C-alpha atoms as an extended CHARMM CRD file, in Angstrom:
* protein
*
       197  EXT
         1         1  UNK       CA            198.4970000000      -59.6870000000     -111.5910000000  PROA      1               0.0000000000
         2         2  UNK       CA            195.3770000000      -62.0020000000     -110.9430000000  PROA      2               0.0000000000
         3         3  UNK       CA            192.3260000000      -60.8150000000     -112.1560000000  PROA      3               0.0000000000
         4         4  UNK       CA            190.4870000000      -61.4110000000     -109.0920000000  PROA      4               0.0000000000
         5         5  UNK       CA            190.4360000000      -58.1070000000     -107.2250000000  PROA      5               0.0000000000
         6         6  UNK       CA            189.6950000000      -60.2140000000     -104.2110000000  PROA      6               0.0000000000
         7         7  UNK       CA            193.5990000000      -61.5480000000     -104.3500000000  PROA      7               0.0000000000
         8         8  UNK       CA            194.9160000000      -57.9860000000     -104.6170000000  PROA      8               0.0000000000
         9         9  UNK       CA            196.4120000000      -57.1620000000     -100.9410000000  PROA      9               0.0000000000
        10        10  UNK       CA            196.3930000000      -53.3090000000     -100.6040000000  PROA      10              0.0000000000
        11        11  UNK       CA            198.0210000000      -51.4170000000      -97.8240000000  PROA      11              0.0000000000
        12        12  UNK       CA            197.5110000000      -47.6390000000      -97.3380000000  PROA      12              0.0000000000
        13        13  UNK       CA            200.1890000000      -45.7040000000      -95.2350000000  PROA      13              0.0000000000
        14        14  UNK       CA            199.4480000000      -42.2180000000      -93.7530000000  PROA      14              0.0000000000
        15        15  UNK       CA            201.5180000000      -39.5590000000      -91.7000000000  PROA      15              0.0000000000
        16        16  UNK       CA            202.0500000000      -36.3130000000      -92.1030000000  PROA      16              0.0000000000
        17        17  UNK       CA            204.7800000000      -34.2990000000      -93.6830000000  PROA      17              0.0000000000
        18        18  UNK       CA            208.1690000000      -35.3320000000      -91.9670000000  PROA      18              0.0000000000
        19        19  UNK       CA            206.5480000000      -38.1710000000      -90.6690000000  PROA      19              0.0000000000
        20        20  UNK       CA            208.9130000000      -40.8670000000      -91.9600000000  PROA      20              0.0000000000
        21        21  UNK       CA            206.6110000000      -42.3800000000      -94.0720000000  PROA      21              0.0000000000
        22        22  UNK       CA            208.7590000000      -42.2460000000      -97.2050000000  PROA      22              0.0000000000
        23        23  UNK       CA            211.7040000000      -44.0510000000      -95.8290000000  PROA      23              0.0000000000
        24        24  UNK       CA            209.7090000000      -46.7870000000      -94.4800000000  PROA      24              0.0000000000
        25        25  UNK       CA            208.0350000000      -47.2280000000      -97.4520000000  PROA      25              0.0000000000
        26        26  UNK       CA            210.9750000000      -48.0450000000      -99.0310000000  PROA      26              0.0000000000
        27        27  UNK       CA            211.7280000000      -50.6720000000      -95.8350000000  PROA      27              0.0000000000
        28        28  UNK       CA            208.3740000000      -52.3980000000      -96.5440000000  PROA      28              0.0000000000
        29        29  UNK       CA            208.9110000000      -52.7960000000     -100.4750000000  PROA      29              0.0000000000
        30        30  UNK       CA            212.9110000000      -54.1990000000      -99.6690000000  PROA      30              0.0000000000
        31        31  UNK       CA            211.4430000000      -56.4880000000      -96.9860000000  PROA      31              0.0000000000
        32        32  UNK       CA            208.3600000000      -57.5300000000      -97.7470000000  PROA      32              0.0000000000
        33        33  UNK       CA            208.1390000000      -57.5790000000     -101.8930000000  PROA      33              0.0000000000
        34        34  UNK       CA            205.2080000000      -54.6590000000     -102.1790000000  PROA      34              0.0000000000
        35        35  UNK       CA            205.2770000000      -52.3050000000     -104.6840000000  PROA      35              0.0000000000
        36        36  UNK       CA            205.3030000000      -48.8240000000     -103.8370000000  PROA      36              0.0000000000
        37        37  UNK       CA            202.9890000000      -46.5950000000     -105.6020000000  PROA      37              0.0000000000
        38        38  UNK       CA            203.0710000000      -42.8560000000     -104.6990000000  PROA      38              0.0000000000
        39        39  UNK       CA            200.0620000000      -40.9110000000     -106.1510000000  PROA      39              0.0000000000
        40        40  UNK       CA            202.4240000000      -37.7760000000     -106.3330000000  PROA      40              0.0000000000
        41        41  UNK       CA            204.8840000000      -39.6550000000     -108.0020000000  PROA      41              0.0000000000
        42        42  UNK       CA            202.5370000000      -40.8700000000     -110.9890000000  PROA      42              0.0000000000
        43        43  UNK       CA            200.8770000000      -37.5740000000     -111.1740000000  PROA      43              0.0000000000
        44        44  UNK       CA            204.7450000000      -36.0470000000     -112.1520000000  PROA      44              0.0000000000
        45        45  UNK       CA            205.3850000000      -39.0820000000     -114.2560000000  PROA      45              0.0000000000
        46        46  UNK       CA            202.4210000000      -38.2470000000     -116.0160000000  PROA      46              0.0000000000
        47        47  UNK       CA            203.3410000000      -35.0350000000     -116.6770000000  PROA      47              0.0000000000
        48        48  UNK       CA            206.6830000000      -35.4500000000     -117.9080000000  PROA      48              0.0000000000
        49        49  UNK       CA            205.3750000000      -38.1310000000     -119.9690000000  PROA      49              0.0000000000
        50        50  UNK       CA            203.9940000000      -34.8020000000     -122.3330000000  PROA      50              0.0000000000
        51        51  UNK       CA            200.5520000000      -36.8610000000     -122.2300000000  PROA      51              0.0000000000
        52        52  UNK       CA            197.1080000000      -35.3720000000     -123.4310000000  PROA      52              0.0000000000
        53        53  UNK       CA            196.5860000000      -36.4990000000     -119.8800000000  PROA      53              0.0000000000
        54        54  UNK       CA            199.6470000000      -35.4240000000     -118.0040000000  PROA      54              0.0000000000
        55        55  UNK       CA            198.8580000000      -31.3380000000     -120.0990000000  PROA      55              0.0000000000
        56        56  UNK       CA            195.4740000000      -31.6640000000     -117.9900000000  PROA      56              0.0000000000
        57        57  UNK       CA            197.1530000000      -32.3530000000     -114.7430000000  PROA      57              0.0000000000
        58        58  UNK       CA            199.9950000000      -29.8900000000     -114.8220000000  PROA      58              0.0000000000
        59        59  UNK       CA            197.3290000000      -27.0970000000     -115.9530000000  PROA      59              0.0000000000
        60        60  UNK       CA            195.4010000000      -28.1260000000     -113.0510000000  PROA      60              0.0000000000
        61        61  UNK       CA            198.2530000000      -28.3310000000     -110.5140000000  PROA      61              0.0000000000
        62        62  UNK       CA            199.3960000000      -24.7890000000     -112.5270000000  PROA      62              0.0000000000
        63        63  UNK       CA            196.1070000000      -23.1010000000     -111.5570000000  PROA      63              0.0000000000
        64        64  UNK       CA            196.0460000000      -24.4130000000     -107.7160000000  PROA      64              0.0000000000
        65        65  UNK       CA            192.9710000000      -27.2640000000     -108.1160000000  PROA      65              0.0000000000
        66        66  UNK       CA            193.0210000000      -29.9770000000     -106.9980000000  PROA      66              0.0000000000
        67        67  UNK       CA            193.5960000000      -33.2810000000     -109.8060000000  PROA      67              0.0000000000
        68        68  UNK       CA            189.8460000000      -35.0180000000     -109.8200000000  PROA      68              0.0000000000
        69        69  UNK       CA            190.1550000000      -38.5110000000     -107.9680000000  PROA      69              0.0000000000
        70        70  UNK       CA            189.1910000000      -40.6470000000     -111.6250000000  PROA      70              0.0000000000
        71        71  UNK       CA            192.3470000000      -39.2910000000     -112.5990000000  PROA      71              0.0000000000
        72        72  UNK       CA            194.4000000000      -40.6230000000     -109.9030000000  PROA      72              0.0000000000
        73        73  UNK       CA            192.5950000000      -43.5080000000     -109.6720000000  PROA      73              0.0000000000
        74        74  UNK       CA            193.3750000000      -44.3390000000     -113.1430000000  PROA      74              0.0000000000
        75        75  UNK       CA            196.6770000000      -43.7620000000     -112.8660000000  PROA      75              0.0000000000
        76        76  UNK       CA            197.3320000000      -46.1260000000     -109.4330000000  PROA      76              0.0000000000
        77        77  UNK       CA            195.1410000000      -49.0120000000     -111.3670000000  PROA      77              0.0000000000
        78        78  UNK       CA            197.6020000000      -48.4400000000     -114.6260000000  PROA      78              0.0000000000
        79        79  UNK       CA            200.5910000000      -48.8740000000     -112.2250000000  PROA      79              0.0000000000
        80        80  UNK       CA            198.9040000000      -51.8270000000     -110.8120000000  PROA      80              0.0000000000
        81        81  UNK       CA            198.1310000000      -54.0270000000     -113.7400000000  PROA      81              0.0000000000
        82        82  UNK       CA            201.6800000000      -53.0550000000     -115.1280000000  PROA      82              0.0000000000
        83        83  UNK       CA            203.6220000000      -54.2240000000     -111.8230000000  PROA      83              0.0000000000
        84        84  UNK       CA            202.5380000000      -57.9320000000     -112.1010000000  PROA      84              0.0000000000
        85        85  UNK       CA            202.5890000000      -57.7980000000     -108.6840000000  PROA      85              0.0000000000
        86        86  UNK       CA            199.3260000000      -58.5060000000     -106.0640000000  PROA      86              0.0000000000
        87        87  UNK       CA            200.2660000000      -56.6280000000     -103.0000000000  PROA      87              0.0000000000
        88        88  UNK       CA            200.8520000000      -52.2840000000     -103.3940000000  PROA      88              0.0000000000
        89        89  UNK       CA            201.6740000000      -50.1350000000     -100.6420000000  PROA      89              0.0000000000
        90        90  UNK       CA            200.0140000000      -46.1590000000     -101.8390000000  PROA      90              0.0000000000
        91        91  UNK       CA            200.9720000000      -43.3580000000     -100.4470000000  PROA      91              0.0000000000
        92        92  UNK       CA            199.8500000000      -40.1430000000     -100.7330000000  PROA      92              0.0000000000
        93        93  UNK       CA            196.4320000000      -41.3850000000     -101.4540000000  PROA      93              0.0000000000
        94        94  UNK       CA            193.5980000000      -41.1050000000     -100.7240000000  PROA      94              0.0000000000
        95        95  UNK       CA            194.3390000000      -37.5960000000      -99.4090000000  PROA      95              0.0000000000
        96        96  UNK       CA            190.3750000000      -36.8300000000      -98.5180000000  PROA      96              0.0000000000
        97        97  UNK       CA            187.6400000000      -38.3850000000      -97.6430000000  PROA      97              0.0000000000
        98        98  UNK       CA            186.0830000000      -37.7380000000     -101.2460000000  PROA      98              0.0000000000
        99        99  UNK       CA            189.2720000000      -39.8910000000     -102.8640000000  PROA      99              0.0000000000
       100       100  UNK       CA            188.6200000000      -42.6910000000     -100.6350000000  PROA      100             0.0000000000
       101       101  UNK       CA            184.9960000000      -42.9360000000     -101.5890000000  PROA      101             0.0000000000
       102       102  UNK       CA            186.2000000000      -42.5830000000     -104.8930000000  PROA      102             0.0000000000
       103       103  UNK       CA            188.5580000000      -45.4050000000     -104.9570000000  PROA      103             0.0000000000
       104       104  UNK       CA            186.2880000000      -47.7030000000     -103.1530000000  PROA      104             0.0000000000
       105       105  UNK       CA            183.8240000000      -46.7210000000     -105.6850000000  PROA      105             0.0000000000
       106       106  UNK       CA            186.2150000000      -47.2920000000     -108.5220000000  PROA      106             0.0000000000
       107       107  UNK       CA            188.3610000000      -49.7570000000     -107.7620000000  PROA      107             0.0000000000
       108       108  UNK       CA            185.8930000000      -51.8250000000     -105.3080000000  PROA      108             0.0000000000
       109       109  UNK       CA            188.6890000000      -52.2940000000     -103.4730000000  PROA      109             0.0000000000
       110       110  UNK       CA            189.1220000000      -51.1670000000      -99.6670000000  PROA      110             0.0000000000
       111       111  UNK       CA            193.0130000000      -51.8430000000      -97.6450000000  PROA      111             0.0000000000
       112       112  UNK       CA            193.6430000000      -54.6420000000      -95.7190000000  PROA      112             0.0000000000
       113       113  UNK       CA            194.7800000000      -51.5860000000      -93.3830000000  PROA      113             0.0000000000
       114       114  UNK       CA            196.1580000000      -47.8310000000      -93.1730000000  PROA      114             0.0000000000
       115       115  UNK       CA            199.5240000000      -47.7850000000      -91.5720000000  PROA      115             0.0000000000
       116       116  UNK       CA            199.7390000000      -44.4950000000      -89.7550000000  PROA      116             0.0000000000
       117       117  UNK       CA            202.7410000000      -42.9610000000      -89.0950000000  PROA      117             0.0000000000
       118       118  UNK       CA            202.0650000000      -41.0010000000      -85.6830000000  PROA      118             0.0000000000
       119       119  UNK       CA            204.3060000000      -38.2350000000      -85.3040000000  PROA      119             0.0000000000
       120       120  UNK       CA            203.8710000000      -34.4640000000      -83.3020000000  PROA      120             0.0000000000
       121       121  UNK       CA            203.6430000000      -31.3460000000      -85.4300000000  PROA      121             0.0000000000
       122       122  UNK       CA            206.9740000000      -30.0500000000      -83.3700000000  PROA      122             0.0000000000
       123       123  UNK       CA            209.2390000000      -33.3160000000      -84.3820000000  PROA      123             0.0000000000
       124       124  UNK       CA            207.9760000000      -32.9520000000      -88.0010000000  PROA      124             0.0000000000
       125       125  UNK       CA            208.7810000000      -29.6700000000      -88.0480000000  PROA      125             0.0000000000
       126       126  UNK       CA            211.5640000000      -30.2040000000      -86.9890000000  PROA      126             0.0000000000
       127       127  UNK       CA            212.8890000000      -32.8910000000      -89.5760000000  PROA      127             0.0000000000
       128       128  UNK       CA            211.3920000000      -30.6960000000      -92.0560000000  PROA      128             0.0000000000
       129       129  UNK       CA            213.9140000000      -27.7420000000      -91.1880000000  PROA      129             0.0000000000
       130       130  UNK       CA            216.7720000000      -30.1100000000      -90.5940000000  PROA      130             0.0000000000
       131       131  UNK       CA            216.4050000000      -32.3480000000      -94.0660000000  PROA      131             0.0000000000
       132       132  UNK       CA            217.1900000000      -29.1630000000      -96.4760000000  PROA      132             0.0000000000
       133       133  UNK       CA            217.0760000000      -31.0660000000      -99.3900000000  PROA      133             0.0000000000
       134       134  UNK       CA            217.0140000000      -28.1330000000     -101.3380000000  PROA      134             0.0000000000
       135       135  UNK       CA            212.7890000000      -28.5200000000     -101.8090000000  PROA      135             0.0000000000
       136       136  UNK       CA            210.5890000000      -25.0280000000     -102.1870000000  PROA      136             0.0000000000
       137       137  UNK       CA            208.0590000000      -26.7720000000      -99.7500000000  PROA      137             0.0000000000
       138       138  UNK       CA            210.5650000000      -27.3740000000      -96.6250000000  PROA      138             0.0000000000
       139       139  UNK       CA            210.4360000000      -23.0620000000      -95.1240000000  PROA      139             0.0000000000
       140       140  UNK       CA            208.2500000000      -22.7990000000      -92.3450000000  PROA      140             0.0000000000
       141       141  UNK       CA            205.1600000000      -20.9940000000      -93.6140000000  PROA      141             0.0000000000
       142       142  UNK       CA            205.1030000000      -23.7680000000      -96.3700000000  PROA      142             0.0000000000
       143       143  UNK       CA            205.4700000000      -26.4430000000      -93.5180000000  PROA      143             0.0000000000
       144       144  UNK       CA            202.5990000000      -25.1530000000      -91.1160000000  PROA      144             0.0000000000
       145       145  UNK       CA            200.1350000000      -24.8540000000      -94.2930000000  PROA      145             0.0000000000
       146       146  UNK       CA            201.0880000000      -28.8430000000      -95.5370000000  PROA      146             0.0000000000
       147       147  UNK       CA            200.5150000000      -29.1660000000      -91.2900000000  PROA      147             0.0000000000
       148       148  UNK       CA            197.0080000000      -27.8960000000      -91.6660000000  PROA      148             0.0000000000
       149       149  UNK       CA            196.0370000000      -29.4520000000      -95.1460000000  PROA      149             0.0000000000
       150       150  UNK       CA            197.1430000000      -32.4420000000      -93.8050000000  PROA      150             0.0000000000
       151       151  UNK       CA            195.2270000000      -32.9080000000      -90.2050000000  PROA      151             0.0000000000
       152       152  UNK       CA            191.8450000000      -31.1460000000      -92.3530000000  PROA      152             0.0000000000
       153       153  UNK       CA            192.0680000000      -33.7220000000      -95.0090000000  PROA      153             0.0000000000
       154       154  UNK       CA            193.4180000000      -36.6970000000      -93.9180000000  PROA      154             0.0000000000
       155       155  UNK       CA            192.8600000000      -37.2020000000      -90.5830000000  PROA      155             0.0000000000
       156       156  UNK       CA            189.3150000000      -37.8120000000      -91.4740000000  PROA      156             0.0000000000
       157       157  UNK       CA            190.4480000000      -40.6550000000      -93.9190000000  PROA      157             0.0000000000
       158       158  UNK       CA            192.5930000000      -42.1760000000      -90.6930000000  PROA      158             0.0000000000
       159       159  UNK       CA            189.7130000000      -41.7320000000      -88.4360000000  PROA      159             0.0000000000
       160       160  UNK       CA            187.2570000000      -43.7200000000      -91.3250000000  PROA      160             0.0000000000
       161       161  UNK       CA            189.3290000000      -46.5460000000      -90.6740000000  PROA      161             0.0000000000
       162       162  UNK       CA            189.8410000000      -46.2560000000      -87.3850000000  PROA      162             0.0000000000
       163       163  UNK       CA            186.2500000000      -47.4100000000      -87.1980000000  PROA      163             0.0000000000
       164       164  UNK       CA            186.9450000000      -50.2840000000      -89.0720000000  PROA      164             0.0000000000
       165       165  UNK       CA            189.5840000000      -51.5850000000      -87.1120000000  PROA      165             0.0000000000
       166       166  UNK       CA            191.9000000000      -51.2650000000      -89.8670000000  PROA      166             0.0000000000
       167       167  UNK       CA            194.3160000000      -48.4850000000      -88.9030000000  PROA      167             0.0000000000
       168       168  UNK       CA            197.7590000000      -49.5290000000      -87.3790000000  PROA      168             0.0000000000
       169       169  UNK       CA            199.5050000000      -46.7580000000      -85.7760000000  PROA      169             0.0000000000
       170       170  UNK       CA            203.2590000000      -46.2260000000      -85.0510000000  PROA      170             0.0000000000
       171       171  UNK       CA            205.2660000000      -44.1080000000      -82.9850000000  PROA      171             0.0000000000
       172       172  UNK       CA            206.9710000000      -42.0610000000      -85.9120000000  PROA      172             0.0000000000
       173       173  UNK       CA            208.9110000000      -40.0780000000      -83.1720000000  PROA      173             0.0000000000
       174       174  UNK       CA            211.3370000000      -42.9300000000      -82.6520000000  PROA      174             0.0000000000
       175       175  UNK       CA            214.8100000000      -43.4620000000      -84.8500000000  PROA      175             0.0000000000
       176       176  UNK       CA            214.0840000000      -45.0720000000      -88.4660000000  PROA      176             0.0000000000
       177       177  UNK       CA            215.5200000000      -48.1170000000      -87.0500000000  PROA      177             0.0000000000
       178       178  UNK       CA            213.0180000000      -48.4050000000      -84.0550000000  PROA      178             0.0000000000
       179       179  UNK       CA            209.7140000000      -47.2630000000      -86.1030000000  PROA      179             0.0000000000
       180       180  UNK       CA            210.7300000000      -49.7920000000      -88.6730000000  PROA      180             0.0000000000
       181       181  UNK       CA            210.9590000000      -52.8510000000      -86.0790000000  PROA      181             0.0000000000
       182       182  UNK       CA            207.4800000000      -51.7650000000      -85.6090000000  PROA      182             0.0000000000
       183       183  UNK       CA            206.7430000000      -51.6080000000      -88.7890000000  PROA      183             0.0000000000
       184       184  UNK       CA            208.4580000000      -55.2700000000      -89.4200000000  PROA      184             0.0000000000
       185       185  UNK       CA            206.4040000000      -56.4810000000      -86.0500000000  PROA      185             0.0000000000
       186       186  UNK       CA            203.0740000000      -55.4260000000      -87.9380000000  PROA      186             0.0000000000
       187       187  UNK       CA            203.7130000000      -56.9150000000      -91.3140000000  PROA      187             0.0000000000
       188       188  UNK       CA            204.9090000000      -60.6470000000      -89.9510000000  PROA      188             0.0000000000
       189       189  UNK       CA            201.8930000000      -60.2420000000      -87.7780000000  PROA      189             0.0000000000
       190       190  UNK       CA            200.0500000000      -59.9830000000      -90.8390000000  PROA      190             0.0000000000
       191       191  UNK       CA            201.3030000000      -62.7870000000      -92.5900000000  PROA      191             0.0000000000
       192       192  UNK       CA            201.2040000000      -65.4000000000      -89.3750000000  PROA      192             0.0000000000
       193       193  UNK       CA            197.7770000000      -64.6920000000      -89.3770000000  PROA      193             0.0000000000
       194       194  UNK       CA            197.6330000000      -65.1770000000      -93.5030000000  PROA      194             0.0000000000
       195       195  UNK       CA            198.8850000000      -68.3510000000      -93.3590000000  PROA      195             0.0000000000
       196       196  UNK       CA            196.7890000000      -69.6980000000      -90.2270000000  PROA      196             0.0000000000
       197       197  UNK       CA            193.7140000000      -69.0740000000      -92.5490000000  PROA      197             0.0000000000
């Protein structure tokens, strides 16, 4: 990784739960050489790593608060610096409008944009019901909460960037196949005008 933070190309992607955003994640990093870095997923590494750290976190998680940005923060930058890599896909993060102003702050860093992933509450549901992967989270009561959490907390974060012209949205309601031509269509768009610079 370059130490210029200037070189670092970070993308943010949004949608709610069910969305699809997971799957095309993993599309992006296959096709396009990003690293993936899921705040959720470094918060459980962290954990399970039986840190000083990761102690804090799963007492926190334990007792229903919320994990202070720094922490998160810290944790993404770790991930970054170890990848060797200069372009990250999060997700997950930032969840509010306090962890974006928090990362900014942090990192001085903003995206290069926020890939949304627009889906309705009905087709999310929906997936939700039909994935039974076994997870706590996927009953309905669970589902409508994560629903409300998410259009409270994160929609804000969308709409931020909305008014910076950086927020690409995609019809998540289409087959994996379809949202991630539009996904591809985005990214090479991207890059064509990358290399006109």
């Amino acid at each position: 990784m370059t130490d210029s933070k200037s070189a670092l190309r970070i993308d943010v992607s949004k949608g709610g739960p069910g969305s699809g955003k997971g799957t095309q994640c993993a599309n992006i990093v296959q096709h396009f050489g990003y690293t993936h870095l899921s705040a959720g997923d470094l918060l459980r590494a962290e954990i399970k790593s039986g840190s000083e750290n990761g102690t804090m976190i799963q007492e926190m998680i334990k007792e229903g608060k919320i994990v202070p940005s720094e922490v998160t923060i810290k944790l993404l930058q770790k991930a970054m610096q170890e990848s060797g890599n200069d372009k990250f896909l999060i997700d997950g993060f930032p969840r509010n409008e306090e962890n974006r102003a928090a990362f900014e702050s942090i990192t001085k860093i903003e995206p290069e944009f926020v890939l949304f992933f627009d889906c309705s509450e009905e087709e999310m549901e929906r997936r939700l019901l039909n994935r039974n992967q076994g997870r706590v989270d996927d009953n309905i009561e669970t589902i409508r909460k994560r629903f409300k959490v998410f259009l409270e907390s994160s929609i804000p974060v969308v709409e931020y960037y909305d008014s910076k012209g950086k927020v690409r949205k995609i019809d998540a309601a289409k087959s994996v196949e379809e949202v991630f031509e539009a996904v591809k269509a985005i990214f090479t768009q991207k890059y064509e005008k990358a290399a006109a610079v």
